[in-house]
C-alpha positions as a printed Julia matrix, in Angstrom:
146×3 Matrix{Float64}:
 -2.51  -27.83  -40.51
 -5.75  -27.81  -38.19
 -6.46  -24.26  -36.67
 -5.68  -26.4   -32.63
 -2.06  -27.24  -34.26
 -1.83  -23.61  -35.41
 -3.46  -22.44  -31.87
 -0.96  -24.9   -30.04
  2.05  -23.52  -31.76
  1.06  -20.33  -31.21
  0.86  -20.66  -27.52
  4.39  -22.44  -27.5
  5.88  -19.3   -29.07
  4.43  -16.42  -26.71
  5.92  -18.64  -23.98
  9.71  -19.3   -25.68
  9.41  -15.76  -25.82
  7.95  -14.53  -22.52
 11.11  -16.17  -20.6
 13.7   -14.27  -22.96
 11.35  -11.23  -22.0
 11.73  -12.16  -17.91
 15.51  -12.03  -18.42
 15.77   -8.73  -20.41
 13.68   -6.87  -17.98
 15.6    -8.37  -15.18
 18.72   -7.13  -16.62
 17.36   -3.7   -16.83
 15.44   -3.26  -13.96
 16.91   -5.51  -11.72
 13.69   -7.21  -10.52
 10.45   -7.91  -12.23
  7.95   -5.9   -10.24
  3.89   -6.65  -10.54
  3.34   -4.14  -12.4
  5.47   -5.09  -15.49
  4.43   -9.23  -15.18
  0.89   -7.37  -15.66
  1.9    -5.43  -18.24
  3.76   -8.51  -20.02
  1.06  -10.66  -19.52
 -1.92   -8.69  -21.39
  0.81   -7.81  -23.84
  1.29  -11.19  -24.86
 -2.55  -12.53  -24.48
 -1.05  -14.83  -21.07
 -2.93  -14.51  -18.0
 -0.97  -13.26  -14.96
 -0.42  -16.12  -13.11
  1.35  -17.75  -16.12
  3.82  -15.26  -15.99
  4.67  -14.84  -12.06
  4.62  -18.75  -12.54
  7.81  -18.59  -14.62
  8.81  -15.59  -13.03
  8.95  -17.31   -9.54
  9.86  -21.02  -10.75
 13.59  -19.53  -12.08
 15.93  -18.55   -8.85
 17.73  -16.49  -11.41
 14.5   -14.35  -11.74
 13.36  -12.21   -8.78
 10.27  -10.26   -8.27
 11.34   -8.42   -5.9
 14.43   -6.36   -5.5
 17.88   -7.41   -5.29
 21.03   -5.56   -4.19
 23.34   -4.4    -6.97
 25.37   -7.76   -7.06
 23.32  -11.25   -6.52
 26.06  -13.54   -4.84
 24.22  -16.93   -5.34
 25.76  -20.26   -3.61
 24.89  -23.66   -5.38
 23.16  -25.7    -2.98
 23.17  -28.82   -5.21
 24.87  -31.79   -3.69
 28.53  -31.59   -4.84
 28.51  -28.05   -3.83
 26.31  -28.5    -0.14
 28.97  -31.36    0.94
 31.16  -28.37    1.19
 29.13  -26.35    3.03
 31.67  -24.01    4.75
 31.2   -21.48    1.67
 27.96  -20.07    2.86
 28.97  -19.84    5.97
 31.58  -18.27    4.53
 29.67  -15.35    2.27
 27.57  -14.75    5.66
 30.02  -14.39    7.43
 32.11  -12.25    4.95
 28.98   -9.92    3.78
 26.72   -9.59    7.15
 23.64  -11.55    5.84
 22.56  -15.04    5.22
 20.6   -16.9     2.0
 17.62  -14.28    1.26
 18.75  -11.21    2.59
 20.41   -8.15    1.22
 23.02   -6.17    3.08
 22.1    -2.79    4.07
 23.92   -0.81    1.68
 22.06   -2.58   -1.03
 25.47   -3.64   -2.19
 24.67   -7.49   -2.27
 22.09  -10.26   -1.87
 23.11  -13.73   -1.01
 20.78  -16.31   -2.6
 20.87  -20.32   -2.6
 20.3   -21.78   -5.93
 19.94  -25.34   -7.11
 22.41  -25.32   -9.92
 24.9   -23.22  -11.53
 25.96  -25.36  -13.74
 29.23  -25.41  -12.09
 29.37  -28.72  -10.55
 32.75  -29.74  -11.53
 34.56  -26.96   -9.93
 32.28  -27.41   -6.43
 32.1   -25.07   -3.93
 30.77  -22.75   -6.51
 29.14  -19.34   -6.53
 28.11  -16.77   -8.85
 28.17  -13.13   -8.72
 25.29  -11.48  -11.29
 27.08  -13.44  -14.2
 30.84  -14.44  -12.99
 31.42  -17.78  -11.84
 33.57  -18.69   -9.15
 34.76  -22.53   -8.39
 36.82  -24.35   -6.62
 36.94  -21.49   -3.66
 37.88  -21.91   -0.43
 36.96  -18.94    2.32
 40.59  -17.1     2.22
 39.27  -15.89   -1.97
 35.82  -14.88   -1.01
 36.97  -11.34    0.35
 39.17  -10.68   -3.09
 36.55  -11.85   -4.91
 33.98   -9.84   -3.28
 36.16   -6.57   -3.03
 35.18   -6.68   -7.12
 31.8    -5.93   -6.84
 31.4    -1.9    -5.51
């Protein structure tokens, strides 16, 4: 193997890695502030804007910070035909797509996919998916999250 396969290979492993890395901190800080992209990035031999790239390309990634539960509405197509749900989560929570309430309690995001097609409307809240809902569950759902 040539030392540009080797180089090449290389590369392709810091950045398998450096989104499994994104997610962790997520999880444990609960956004990815500056600072710790920085950090990450010399860490790993990437330049900055590599890593805010992926950082920002994901909608499940956020630098900045997020309420204690992310309630995220699909926006794909089989899920926007039924657009009443985020009306629905405004209405029910206070805020609209890209806001947090207050209390800190929640922030309502639109996402492209959840994977949840299928089962449109959809939603998730941090992990939990939610589909096939109609406005009456949203406040029993929501009454979950403290």
């Amino acid at each position: 193997m040539n030392s540009t396969a080797g180089d090449i290979s290389a590369e392709a492993k810091k950045r398998g890695k450096l989104l499994v890395l994104l997610e962790q901190a997520q999880d444990k800080l609960g956004c990815l502030p500056k600072e710790f992209m920085a950090r990450l990035a010399a860490s790993l031999g990437l330049s900055i804007s590599e890593v805010y790239g992926l950082a920002t390309f994901y909608s499940f990634l956020s630098p900045g910070p997020s309420g204690r539960n992310v309630i995220r509405v699909c926006k794909s197509l089989p899920c926007y035909l039924k657009d009443l749900l985020i009306e629905s989560v405004k209405r029910e929570i206070g805020v609209g797509p890209g806001e947090t309430t207050s209390d800190g309690r929640f922030s309502f995001e639109l996402t492209n996919c959840i994977g949840a097609c299928d089962q449109a409307p959809a939603m998730m809240v941090n992990h939990d998916v939610y589909g096939g809902l109609t406005p009456e569950e949203l406040p029993r759902i929501l009454e979950r999250y403290k």
